XYZ file of N, CA, C and O in Angstrom:
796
model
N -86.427 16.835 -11.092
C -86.244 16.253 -9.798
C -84.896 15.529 -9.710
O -84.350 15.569 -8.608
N -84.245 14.842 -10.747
C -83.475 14.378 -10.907
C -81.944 15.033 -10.493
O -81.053 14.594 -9.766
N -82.060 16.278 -11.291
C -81.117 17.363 -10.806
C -81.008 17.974 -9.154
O -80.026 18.192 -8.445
N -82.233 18.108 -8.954
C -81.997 18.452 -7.853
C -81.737 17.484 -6.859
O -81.503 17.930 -5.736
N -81.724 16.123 -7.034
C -81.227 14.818 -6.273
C -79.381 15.018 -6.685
O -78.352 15.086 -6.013
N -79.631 15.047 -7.778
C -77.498 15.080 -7.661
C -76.947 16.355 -7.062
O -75.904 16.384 -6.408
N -77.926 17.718 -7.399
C -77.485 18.434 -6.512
C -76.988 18.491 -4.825
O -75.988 18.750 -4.157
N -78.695 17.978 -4.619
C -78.548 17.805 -2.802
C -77.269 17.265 -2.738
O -76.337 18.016 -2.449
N -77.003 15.689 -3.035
C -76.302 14.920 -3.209
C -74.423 15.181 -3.392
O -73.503 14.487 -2.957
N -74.391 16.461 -4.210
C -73.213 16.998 -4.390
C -72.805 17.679 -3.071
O -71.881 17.421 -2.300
N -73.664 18.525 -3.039
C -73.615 19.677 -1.756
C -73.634 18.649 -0.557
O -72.660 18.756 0.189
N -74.292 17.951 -0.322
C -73.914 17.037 0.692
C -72.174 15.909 0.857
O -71.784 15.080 1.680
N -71.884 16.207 0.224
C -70.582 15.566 -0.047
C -69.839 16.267 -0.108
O -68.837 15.795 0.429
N -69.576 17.718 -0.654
C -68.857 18.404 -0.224
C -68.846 19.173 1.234
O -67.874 19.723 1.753
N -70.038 19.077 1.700
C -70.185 19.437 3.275
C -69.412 18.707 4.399
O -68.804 19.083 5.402
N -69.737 17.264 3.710
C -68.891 16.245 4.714
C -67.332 16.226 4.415
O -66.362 15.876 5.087
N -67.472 16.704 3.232
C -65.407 16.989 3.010
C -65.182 17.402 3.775
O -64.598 16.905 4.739
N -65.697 18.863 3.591
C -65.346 20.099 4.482
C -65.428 19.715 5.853
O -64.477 20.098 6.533
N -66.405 18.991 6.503
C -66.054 18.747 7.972
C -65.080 18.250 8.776
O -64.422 18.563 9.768
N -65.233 17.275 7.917
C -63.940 15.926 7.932
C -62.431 16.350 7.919
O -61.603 15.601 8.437
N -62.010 17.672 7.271
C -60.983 17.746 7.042
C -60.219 18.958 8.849
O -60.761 19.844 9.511
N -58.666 18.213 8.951
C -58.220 18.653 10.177
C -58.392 20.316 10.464
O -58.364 20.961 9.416
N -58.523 20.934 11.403
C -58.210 22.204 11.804
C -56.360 22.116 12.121
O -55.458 21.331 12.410
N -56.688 23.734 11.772
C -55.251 24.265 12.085
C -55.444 25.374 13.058
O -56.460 26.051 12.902
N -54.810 25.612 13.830
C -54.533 26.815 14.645
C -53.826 28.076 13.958
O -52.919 27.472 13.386
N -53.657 29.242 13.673
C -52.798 29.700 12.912
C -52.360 30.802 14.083
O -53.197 31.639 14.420
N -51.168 30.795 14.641
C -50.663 32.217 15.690
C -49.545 32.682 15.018
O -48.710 32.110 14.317
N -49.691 33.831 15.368
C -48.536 34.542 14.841
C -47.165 34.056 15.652
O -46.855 33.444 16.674
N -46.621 34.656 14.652
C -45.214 34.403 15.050
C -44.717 35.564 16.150
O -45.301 36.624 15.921
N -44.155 35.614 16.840
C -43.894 36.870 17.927
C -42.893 37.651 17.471
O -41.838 37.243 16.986
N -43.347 39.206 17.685
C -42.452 40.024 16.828
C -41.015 39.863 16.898
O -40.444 39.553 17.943
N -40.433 40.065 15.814
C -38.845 39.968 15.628
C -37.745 40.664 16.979
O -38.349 41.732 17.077
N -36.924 40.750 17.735
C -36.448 41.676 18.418
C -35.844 42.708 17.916
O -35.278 42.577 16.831
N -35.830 44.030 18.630
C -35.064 45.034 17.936
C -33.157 44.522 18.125
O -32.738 43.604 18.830
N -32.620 45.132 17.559
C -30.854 44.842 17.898
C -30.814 45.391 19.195
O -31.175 46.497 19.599
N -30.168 44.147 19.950
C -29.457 44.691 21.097
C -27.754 44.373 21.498
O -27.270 44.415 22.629
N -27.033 44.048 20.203
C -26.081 44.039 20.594
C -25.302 43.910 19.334
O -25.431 42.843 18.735
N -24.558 44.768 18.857
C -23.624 44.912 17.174
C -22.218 45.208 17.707
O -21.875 46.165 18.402
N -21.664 44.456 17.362
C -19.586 44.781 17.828
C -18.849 43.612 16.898
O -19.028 42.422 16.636
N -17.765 44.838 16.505
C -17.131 43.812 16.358
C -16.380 43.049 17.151
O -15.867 43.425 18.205
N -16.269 41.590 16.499
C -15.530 40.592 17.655
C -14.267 40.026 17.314
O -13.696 39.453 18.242
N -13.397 40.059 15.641
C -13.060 40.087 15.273
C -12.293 40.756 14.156
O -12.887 41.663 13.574
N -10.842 40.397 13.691
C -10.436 40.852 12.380
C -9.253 39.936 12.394
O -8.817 39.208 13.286
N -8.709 40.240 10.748
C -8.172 38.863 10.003
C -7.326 40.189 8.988
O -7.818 41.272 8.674
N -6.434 39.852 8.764
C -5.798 39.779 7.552
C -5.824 38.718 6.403
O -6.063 37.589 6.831
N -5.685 38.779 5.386
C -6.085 37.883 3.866
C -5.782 36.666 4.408
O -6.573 35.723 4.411
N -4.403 36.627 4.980
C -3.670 34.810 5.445
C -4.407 34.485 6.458
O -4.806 33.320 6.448
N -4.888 35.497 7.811
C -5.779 34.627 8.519
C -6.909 34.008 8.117
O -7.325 32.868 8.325
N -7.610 35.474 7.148
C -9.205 34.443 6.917
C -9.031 33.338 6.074
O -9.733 32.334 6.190
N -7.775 33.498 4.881
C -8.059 32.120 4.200
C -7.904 30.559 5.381
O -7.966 29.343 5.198
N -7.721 31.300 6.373
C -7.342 29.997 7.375
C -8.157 30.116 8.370
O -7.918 29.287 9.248
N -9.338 31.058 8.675
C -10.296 30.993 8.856
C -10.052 30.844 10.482
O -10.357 29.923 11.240
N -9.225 32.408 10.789
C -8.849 32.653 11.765
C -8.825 33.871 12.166
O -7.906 34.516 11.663
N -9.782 34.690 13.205
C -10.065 35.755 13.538
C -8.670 36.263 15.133
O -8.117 35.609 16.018
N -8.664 37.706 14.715
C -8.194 38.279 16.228
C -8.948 38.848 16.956
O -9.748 39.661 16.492
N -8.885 38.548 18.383
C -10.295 38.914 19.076
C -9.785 40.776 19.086
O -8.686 41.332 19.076
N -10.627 41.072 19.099
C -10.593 42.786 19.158
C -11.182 42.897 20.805
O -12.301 42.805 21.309
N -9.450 43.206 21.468
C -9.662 43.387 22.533
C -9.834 45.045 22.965
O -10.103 45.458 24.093
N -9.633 45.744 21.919
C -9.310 47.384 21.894
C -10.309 48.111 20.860
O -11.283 47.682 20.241
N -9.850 49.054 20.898
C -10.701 50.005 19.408
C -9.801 50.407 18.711
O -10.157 51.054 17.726
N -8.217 50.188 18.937
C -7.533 50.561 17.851
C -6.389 49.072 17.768
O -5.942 48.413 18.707
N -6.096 48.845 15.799
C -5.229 48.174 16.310
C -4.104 48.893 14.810
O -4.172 49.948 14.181
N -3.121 47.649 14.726
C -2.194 48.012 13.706
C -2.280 47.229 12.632
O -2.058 46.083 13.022
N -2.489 47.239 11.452
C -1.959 46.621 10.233
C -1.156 47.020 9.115
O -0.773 48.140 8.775
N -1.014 46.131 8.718
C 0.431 45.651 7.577
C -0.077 45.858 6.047
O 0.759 46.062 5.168
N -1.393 45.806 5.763
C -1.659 45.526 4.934
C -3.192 46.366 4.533
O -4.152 46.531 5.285
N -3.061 46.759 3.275
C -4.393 47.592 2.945
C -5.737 46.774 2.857
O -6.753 47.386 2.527
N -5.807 45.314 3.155
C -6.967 44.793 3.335
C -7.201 44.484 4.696
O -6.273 44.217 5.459
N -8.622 44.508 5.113
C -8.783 43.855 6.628
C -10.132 43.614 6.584
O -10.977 44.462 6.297
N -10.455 41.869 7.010
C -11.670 41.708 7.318
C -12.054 41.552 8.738
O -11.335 41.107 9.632
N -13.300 41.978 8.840
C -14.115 42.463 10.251
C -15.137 41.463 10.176
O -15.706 41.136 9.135
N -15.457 40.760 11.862
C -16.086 39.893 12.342
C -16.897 40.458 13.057
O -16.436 41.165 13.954
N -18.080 40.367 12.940
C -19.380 41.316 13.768
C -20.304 40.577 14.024
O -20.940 39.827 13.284
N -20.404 40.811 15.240
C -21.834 40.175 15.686
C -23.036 40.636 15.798
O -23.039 41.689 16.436
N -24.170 40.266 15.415
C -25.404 40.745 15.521
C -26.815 40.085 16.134
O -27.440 39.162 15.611
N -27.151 40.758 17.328
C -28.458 40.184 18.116
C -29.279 41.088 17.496
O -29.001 42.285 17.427
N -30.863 40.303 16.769
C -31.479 41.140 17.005
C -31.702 41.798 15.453
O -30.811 41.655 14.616
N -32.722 42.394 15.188
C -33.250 42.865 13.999
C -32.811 43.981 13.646
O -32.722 44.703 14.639
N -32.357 44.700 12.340
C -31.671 46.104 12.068
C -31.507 46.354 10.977
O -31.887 45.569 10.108
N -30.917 47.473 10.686
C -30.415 47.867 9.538
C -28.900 48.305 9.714
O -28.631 49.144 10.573
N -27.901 47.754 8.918
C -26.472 48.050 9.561
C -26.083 48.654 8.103
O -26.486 48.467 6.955
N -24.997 49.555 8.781
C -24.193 50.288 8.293
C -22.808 50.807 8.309
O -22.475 51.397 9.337
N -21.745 50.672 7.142
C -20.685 50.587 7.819
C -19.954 52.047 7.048
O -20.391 52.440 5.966
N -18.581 52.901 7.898
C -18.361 53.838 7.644
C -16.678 53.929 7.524
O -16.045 53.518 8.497
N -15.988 54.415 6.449
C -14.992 54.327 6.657
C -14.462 55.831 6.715
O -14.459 56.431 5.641
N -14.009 56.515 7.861
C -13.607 57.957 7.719
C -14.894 58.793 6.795
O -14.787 59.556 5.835
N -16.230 58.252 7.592
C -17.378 59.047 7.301
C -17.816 58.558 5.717
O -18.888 59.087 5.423
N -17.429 57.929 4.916
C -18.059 57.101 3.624
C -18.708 56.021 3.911
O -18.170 55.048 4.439
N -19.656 56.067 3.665
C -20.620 54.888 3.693
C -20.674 53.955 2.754
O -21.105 54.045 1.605
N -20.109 52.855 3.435
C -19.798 51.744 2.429
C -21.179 50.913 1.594
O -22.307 51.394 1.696
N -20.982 49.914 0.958
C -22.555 49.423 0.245
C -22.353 48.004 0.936
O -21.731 47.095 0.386
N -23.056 47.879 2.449
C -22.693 46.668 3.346
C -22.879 45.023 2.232
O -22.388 43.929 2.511
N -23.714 45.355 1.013
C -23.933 44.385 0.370
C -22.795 43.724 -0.541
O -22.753 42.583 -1.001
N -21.911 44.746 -0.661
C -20.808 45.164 -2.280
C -19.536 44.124 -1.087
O -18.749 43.275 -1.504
N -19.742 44.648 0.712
C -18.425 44.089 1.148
C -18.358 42.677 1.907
O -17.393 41.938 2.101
N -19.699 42.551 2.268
C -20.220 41.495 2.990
C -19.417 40.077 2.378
O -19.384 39.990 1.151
N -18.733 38.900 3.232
C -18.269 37.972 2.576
C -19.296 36.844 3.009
O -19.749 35.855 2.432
N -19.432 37.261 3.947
C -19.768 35.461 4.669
C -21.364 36.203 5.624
O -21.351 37.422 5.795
N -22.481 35.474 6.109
C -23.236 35.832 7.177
C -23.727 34.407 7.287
O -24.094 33.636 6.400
N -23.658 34.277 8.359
C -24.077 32.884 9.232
C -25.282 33.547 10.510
O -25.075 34.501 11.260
N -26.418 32.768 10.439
C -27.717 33.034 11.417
C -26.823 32.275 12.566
O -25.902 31.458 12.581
N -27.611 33.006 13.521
C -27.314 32.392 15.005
C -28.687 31.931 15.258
O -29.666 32.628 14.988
N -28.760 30.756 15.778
C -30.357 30.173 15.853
C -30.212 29.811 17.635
O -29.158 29.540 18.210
N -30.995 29.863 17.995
C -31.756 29.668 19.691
C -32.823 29.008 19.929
O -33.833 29.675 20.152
N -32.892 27.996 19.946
C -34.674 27.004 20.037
C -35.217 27.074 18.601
O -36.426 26.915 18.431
N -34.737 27.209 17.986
C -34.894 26.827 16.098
C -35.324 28.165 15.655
O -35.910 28.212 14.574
N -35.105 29.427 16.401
C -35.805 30.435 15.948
C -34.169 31.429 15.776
O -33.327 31.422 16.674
N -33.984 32.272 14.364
C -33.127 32.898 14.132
C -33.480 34.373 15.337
O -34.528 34.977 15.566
N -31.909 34.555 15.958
C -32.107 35.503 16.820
C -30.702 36.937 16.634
O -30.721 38.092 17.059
N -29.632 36.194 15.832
C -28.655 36.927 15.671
C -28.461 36.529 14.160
O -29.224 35.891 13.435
N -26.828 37.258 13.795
C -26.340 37.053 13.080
C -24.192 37.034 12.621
O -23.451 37.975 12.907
N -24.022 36.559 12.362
C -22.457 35.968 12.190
C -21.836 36.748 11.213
O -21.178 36.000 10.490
N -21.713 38.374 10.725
C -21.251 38.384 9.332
C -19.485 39.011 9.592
O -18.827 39.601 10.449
N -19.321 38.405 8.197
C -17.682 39.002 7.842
C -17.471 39.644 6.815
O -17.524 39.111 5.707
N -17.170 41.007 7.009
C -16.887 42.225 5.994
C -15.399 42.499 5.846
O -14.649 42.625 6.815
N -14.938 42.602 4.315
C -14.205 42.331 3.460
C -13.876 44.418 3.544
O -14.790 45.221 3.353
N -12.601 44.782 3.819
C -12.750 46.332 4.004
C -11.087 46.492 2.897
O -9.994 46.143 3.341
N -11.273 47.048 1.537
C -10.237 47.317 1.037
C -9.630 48.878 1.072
O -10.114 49.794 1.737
N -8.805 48.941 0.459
C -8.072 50.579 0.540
C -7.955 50.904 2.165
O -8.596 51.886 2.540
N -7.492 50.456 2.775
C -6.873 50.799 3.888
C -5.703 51.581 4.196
O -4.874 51.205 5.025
N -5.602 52.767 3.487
C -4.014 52.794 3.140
C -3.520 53.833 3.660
O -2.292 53.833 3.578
N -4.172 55.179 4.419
C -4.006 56.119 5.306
C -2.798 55.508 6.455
O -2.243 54.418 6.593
N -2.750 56.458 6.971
C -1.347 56.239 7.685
C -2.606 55.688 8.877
O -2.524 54.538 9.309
N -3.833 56.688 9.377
C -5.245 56.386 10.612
C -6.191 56.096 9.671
O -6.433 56.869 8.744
N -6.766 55.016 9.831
C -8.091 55.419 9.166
C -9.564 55.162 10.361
O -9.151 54.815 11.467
N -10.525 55.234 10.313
C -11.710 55.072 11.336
C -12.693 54.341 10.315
O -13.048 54.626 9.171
N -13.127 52.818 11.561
C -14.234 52.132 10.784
C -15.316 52.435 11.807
O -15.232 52.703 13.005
N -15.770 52.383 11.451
C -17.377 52.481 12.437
C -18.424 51.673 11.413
O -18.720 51.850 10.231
N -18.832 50.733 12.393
C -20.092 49.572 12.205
C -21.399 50.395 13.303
O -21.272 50.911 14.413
N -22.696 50.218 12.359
C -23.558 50.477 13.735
C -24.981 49.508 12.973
O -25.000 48.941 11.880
N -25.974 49.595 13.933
C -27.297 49.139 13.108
C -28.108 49.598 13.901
O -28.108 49.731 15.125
N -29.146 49.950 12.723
C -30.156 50.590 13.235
C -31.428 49.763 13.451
O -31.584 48.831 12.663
N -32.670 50.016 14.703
C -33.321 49.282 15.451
C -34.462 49.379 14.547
O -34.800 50.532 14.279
N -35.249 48.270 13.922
C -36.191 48.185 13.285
C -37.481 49.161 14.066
O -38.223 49.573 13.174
N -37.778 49.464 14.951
C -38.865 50.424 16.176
C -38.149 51.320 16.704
O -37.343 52.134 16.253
N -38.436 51.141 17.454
C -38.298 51.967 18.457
C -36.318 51.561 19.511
O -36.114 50.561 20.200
N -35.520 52.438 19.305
C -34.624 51.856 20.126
C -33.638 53.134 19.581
O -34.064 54.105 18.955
N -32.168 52.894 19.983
C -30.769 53.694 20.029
C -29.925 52.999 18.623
O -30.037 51.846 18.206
N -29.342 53.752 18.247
C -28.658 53.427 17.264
C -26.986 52.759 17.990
O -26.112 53.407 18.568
N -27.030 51.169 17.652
C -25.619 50.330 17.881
C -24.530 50.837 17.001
O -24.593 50.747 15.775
N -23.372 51.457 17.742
C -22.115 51.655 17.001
C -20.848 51.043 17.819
O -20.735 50.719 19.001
N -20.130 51.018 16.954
C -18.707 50.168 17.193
C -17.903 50.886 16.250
O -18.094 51.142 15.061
N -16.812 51.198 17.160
C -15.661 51.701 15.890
C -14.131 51.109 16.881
O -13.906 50.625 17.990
N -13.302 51.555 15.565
C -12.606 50.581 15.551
C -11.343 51.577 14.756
O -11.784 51.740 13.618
N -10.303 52.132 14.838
C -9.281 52.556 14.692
C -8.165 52.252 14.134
O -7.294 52.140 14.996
N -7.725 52.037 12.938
C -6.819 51.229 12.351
C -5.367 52.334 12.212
O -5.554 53.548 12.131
N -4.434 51.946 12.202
C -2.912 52.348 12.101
C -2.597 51.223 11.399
O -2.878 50.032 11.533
N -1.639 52.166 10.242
C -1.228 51.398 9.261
C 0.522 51.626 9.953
O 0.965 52.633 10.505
N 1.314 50.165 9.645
C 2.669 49.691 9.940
C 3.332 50.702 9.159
O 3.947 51.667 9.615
N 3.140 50.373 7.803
C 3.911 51.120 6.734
C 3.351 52.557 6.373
O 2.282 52.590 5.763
N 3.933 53.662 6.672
C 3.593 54.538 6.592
C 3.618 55.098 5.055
O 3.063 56.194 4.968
N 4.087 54.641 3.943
C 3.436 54.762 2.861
C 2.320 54.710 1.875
O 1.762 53.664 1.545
N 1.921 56.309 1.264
C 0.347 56.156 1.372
C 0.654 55.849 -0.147
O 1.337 56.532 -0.910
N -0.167 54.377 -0.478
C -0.724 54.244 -1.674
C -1.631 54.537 -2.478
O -1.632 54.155 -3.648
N -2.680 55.381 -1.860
C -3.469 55.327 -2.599
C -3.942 56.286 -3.838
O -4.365 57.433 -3.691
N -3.817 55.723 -4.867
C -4.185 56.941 -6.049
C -4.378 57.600 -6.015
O -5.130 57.867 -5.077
N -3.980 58.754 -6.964
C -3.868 59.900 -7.245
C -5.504 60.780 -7.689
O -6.388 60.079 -8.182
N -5.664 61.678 -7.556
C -7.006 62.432 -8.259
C -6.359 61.449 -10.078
O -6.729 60.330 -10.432
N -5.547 62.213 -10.706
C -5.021 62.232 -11.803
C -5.784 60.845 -12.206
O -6.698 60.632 -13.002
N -4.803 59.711 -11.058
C -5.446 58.653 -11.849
C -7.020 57.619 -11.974
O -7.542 56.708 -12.615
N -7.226 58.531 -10.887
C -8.766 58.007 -10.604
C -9.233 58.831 -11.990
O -9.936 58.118 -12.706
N -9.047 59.896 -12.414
C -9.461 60.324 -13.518
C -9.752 59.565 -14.535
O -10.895 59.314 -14.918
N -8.396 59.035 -15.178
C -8.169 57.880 -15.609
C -8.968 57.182 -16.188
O -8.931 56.922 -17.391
N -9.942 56.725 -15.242
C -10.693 55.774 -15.017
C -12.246 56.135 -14.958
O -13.189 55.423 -15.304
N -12.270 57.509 -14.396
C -13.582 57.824 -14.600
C -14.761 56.985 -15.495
O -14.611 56.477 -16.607
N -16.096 57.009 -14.570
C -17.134 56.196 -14.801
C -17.087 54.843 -15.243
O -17.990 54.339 -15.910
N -16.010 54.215 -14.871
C -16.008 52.532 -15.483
C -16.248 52.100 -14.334
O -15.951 52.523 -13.217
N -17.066 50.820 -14.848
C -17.676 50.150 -14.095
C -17.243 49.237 -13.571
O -16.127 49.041 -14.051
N -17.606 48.097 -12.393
C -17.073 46.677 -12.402
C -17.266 45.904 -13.502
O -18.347 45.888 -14.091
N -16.069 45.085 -13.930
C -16.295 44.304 -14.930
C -16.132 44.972 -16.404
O -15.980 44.239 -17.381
N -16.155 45.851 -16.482
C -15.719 47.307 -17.545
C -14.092 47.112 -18.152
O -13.844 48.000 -17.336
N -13.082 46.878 -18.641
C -11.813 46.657 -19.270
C -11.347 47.915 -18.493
O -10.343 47.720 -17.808
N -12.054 49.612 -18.442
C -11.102 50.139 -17.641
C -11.248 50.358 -16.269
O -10.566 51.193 -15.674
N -12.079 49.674 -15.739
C -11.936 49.884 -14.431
C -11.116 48.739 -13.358
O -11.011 47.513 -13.362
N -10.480 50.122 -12.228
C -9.327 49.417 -11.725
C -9.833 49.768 -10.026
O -9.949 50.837 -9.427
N -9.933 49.136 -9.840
C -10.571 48.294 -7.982
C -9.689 49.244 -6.968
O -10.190 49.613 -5.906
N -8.509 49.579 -7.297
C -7.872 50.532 -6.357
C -8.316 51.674 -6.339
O -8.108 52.406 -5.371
N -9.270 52.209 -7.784
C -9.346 53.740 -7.782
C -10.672 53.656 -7.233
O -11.049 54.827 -7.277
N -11.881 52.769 -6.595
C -12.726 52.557 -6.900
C -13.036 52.767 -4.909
O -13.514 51.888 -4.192
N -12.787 53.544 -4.654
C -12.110 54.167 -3.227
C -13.537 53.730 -1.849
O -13.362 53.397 -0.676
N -14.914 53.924 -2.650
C -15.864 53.468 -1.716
C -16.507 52.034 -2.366
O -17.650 51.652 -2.115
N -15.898 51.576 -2.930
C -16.445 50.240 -3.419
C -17.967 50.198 -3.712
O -18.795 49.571 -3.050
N -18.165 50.822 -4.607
C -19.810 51.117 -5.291
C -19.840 50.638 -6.383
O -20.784 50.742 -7.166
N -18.773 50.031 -6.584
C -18.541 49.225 -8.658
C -18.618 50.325 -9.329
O -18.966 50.176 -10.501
N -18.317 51.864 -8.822
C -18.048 52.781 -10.129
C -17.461 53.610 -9.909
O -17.866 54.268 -8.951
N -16.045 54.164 -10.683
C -15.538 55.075 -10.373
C -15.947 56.375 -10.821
O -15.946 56.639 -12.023
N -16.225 57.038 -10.128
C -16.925 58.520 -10.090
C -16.274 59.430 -8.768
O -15.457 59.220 -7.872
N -17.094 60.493 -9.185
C -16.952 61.751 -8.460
C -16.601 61.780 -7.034
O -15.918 62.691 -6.566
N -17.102 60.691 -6.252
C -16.917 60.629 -5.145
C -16.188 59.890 -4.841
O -16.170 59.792 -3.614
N -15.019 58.792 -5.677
C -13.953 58.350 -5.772
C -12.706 59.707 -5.506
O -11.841 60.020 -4.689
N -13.248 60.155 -6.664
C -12.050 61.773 -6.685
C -12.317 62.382 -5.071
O -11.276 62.404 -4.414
N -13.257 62.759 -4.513
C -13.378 63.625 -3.458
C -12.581 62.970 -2.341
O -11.785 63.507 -1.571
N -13.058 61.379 -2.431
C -12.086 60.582 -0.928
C -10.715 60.761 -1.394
O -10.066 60.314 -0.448
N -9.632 61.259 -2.546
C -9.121 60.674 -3.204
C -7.913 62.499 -2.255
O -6.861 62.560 -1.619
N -9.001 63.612 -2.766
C -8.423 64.998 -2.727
C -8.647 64.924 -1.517
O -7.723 65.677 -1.206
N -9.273 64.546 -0.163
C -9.446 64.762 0.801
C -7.872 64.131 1.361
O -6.866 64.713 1.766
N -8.047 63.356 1.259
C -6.577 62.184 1.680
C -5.237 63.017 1.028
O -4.176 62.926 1.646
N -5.281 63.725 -0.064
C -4.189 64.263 -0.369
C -3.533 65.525 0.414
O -2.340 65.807 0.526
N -4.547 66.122 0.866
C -4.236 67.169 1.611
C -3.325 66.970 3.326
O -3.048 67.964 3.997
């Protein structure tokens, strides 16, 4: 009898926990939006961004001086983005420098990023940014047309991308110029952007 007095006794005390303690409501959160708006809004050469100074991209083509150029893009909206240089698909993770959320009533709705684009060195080259709609929607593209000032093409040779074959980032022989789609490895498809451009 005894037992079953501390029992009741237990179970009764944990009943009144359980009552006693607050409710919560639990609602979902409302689905994410698909992208409705990817462009770029910017670009920088090395001296602007270290000074953390964009040119508004009033056009789709412009001119540079220099085989680096970073791109300012804006993003509303949920996606998958992708960036293309003369049809190579870059590794948006390998170029990405900076991404800043855009927040609206404390809820993330966009996004702020700045992509780092090396080997620029074609006399034309073509960037194209797009992202793709998490559902149901159109695929966002932006391109963007670069002319190089100096019409001297630097960029390595088949021969010497050879060179270099399969070294990695961080590897003693690998060299960042031959390394043509920025994948941290020089390979086969280093050589192909390499013979395409030569012709």
């Amino acid at each position: 009898m005894k037992h079953l007095v501390k029992l009741l006794s237990l179970l009764i005390l944990t009943l009144g926990i359980l009552l006693s303690m607050p409710t919560t409501n639990a609602n979902a959160a409302p689905a994410a939006p698909n992208v409705s708006y990817f462009k770029i809004v910017g670009v920088a050469n090395e001296e602007m961004f270290k000074n953390s100074q964009f040119q508004n991209v009033g056009t789709s083509e412009i001119t540079i001086d220099s085989p680096t150029l970073y791109l300012k893009v804006v993003q509303m909206g949920y996606g998958n983005r992708f960036i293309n240089v003369d049809g190579v698909n870059l590794d948006e993770r390998k170029i990405e420098v900076k991404s800043q959320a855009i927040i609206n009533g404390g809820v993330i709705v966009g996004w702020e990023r700045i992509y780092k684009i090396d080997n620029l060195i074609k006399d034309t080259q073509k960037i194209e940014v797009g992202c793709i709609p998490m559902g149901m929607g159109n695929v966002i593209r932006d391109t963007l047309i670069v002319h190089k000032k100096n019409n001297t093409n630097t960029m390595p040779t088949v021969d010497e991308i050879s060179k270099h074959y399969n070294a990695k980032k961080g590897e003693p022989n690998y060299d960042e110029r031959c390394d043509l789609n920025k994948d941290g490895i020089i390979d086969i498809f280093d050589i192909v952007i390499a013979s395409k451009n030569s012709k």
